[in-house]
């Protein structure tokens, strides 16, 4: 077993050359054309079969699914809370009151988002009775109206800048849609400022109430035109200071079956965001 | 463990051992040193050149400038001591423990894992540099890899340290005190102070303090067995009897034993320059090659690296094309390369080898070096020593000739009852002579032992006679009590007989003279012979019979002794003063009784073992220091030279033609004498080794043994060498696997060896070969099993990159498979029984039959692994879909999915998910993917049990394997369902139905592979076999 060879570079190259193409045996990369053909054909057939089997099992699986409701909903027992517009990085809103371009993005987003909530768009929707779950049996499911007026100062109707230019920015808070979710009690969004008391905070509709008539949700396919109930938060920043930074925390409150406290999920029933406004 | 670590750096073995290095222009100092060392080794390989035995005493006296009666002066001795250094052997350089540990830590396979760990760490570094809060996966992976390497190294270091205790070998051989004559005075001095030219006196029981040329001797016998392998004590005198210094009578060798008598000699060599010292330095200077399994692992690492780099680079380019950033692409590249590292395999292989080593130790093969476990399985040539390995290493009576008949004696190892019974009067007389004219005796206090096992004093032949008579006739002690010895002439090499006169009370002729010795000498004394108890006068017919019997027994390689007696006339009454110096009694016209021949018989199990080796395609070569006739006889009895083959000499005798005209093809067997070997070129030796299937080397020196081993290795053979003596140690070290004898073996040989036969039995080697071959096959299966799951582990990452779906399998789950669920099943394959009679096939060809070859990779990665991966993805998509994310909507979702601040991600049903909620789903998918791999690994395990046979032929008798399946399943369930696992490992409980997603794929794997194996069995050599038989 003596290895007495330190192969010279030439030898090494020659061996490689021979491996890549061997003219005497007609071997390319150690196989003849026929051998390559056979092995490639084999793998083609093999993977073809495998793909077919995979497709078949997937097809069978998809057949067992319901188009309207997912099979399991136990992974989202309780809704998360999210703000709108969504800043590009993290949940930090930064703008200059004097510079409209710095918040033009937010306003555009808000306008776009609120478009389905305009009166014209809601013409076909039902005016549902307030304060109670709106359970439906189908086969046709109707969506309840959410009048934009409820958002008052943040509806964009009276102030097309949504308060950004005045240092009173509006931010929408919404609860995630979950099929079949029936909140108990009187759910409302409660927003507080963290370590700050000079500025004040207003929520629309009054007290951040979310009306029960928007529940339960019956899914994208059945519940066409469903409008998510919204809560707007308007933070009034102290007018004098040149630069202002506040942190707002919003939570679902008043409903025992909607969690707002989870160690790992910081967005389960609550949301924290930061606003930095420059003069 | 030492996987992949070489037994030493590959030795640059020149083709011509006598080549002198050519001096280049200004070679560097280091180079010079290396060349010098190499030349030293080559120098040592040469035969001992010595002429001191040829010199006369006067010449000696001048040569060493010493007075042969008074010795050196103290002053002169001191000067020489300063010049030559102390008379000790340089101990072989021992590797420090930490170096050994580092070899384990950084050798071969470990290196792969280290590379992986470092790459991961680098990847983590990059991530940390560019991203404030990176996923810690790479960091964990690098830590885990490091921990795995360290733990495995510790484990195998511990294993090896346990079986290879450092043996204080050469040091122990040095005698403590020596009696020297200086300035005419006898002095006891320490042996290390003995110098060249000193006069030394030795006596029975001493160890010889240096190489001595005898200047006077009285009945001196030495035991050279540790040096030459001859089991017989050799008598020593002052005569120059042979050209070869190893055979001449007037030289005694350092560290051999003086058995009896006294002698005075002049020191002709001390320390490392003694014959023994040269062997010692030769042994420690030898550099040995890689073990076969290390070479296999190296090949495997190369293959896996090629695959890993190929995959990595492909997807690196692909991800750049898909628009990922450079940085991300590099992280991907590293991730893919590292994912190819089979984390658990190092531990698996180590444990498999350890298990086999343990199993072998139970069968009396103690393996010092874990890798040597497999070497025996690859062995294609065994060079076996004769004495002690093939034979029982004791003389026993094998044949007798009296009453004109040859009688055979039972020579098996377990002698209990009488080994010989006969009612002839001749036998009684023969027995009496053998018992009385015998100086051997049992050592006291061993009456309870069986006779064959008792220790005796005296030389081997006399002890053999003593035991034989004790067992087959009657108590020798009583016999001697009744017939006390009154006079005696001990055996010496000049008269070649031994005579004793015994007093007899119960007979009219009160004294009887008994004699035994070399048959031809004995016959010269005789004028009559005994036939059935009657005396007849000698005739030619008897002489011819005698000649025939003598030749026949001698031809069997047996030592023959003749026996005769004479009833002294009644004139020699009680109390007659017999004088043996001036003989005052008749010593002619004796009566010839018969012959007894003795042999060191082969062990009973050896012929069968040799036969098994042969049918396993292993060539068994006998290499012995003993005489050719004895060697050939034993070779024939154990089957090393089989019944139907002949040597050239035998062919010549049969055809009545001269030896030179014999067609070499007719003579498959050959007996090569050491003196012939000395003059052979290496090409001629190769010729002999290649052209003869049955070879016996006799009268070989230690250097020649080494040359024979090298010759075999030159022909590409993997060589096992067995031996027990110091003389075998160079060959033991050079061999791919050296096998020392545990009982009779010297410490030196044990240290040079890789394996120790605890029962000294050649047959144990066969067990070793079987185990070695089995572990090779089973390692293949184990690696097949382990590598397969690599594909379902890598593909999720690749698909994650390409299709932008949430990651289907994470680092932690991968580690759970590699280091968790896959471990026990992979190890259980080591317990798998052989598929066919592995002792009926040829040894593997190390160039062709690789442990891991392209076909194995193609099977594991290309076929079974792919099915497994598809199974995993199926499960993944099922869970995603059932939770609301249909496959179509998952494509390209990656960026949104991974955005921590996007907490209203919409699924296919309009529901909105927070980051954490969808991550839980993702981790549930990963858990399910993991469980799926476990389930398809069931099928893979069952499929890996065999390479050719159907599982239905093989059966499911491997209990460990069944345990393995249960264990991995329970472990998977445990990891999934134990509360707290979501926090600890981010593994989540699964719905029962998700366990069944893998089932169709498990069945597919099983059916597919059964069909494949069916095709292999039905069309041997067909396309399927050529492409998929690993």
PDB file of N, CA and C in Angstrom, chain B residues 5 103 197 256 271 288 342 445 525 527 551 647 703 998:
ATOM      1  N   UNK B   5      -7.122   8.674   9.784  1.00  0.00           N
ATOM      2  CA  UNK B   5      -5.776   9.018  10.179  1.00  0.00           C
ATOM      3  C   UNK B   5      -4.861   7.917   9.754  1.00  0.00           C
ATOM      4  N   UNK B 103      -4.708  13.759  16.991  1.00  0.00           N
ATOM      5  CA  UNK B 103      -4.914  12.965  15.780  1.00  0.00           C
ATOM      6  C   UNK B 103      -6.361  12.536  15.686  1.00  0.00           C
ATOM      7  N   UNK B 197      34.219  -5.414  23.855  1.00  0.00           N
ATOM      8  CA  UNK B 197      35.481  -6.043  24.213  1.00  0.00           C
ATOM      9  C   UNK B 197      35.518  -6.554  25.636  1.00  0.00           C
ATOM     10  N   UNK B 256      18.831 -12.637  24.618  1.00  0.00           N
ATOM     11  CA  UNK B 256      18.320 -14.004  24.596  1.00  0.00           C
ATOM     12  C   UNK B 256      18.682 -14.629  25.946  1.00  0.00           C
ATOM     13  N   UNK B 271      24.284  -2.432  22.913  1.00  0.00           N
ATOM     14  CA  UNK B 271      23.177  -1.492  22.702  1.00  0.00           C
ATOM     15  C   UNK B 271      22.506  -1.648  21.344  1.00  0.00           C
ATOM     16  N   UNK B 288       4.524   3.217   8.452  1.00  0.00           N
ATOM     17  CA  UNK B 288       3.527   2.350   7.844  1.00  0.00           C
ATOM     18  C   UNK B 288       2.458   3.159   7.133  1.00  0.00           C
ATOM     19  N   UNK B 342     -22.722  14.813   6.818  1.00  0.00           N
ATOM     20  CA  UNK B 342     -23.526  13.926   7.648  1.00  0.00           C
ATOM     21  C   UNK B 342     -23.014  13.979   9.089  1.00  0.00           C
ATOM     22  N   UNK B 445       4.493 -29.445  42.764  1.00  0.00           N
ATOM     23  CA  UNK B 445       3.178 -28.873  43.100  1.00  0.00           C
ATOM     24  C   UNK B 445       2.264 -28.637  41.903  1.00  0.00           C
ATOM     25  N   UNK B 525      26.361 -48.055  17.969  1.00  0.00           N
ATOM     26  CA  UNK B 525      26.711 -48.733  19.224  1.00  0.00           C
ATOM     27  C   UNK B 525      26.127 -50.145  19.303  1.00  0.00           C
ATOM     28  N   UNK B 527      24.737 -53.979  18.359  1.00  0.00           N
ATOM     29  CA  UNK B 527      25.023 -55.182  17.595  1.00  0.00           C
ATOM     30  C   UNK B 527      23.808 -56.102  17.565  1.00  0.00           C
ATOM     31  N   UNK B 551      14.145 -42.169   7.673  1.00  0.00           N
ATOM     32  CA  UNK B 551      13.855 -41.207   6.608  1.00  0.00           C
ATOM     33  C   UNK B 551      12.392 -40.787   6.632  1.00  0.00           C
ATOM     34  N   UNK B 647       5.718 -29.275  -4.814  1.00  0.00           N
ATOM     35  CA  UNK B 647       6.801 -28.331  -5.028  1.00  0.00           C
ATOM     36  C   UNK B 647       7.569 -28.781  -6.260  1.00  0.00           C
ATOM     37  N   UNK B 703      14.744  -9.443   8.938  1.00  0.00           N
ATOM     38  CA  UNK B 703      14.776  -8.515   7.814  1.00  0.00           C
ATOM     39  C   UNK B 703      14.068  -9.119   6.613  1.00  0.00           C
ATOM     40  N   UNK B 998     -46.739  10.141   5.197  1.00  0.00           N
ATOM     41  CA  UNK B 998     -45.524   9.536   4.674  1.00  0.00           C
ATOM     42  C   UNK B 998     -45.758   8.118   4.183  1.00  0.00           C
TER      43      UNK B 998
END
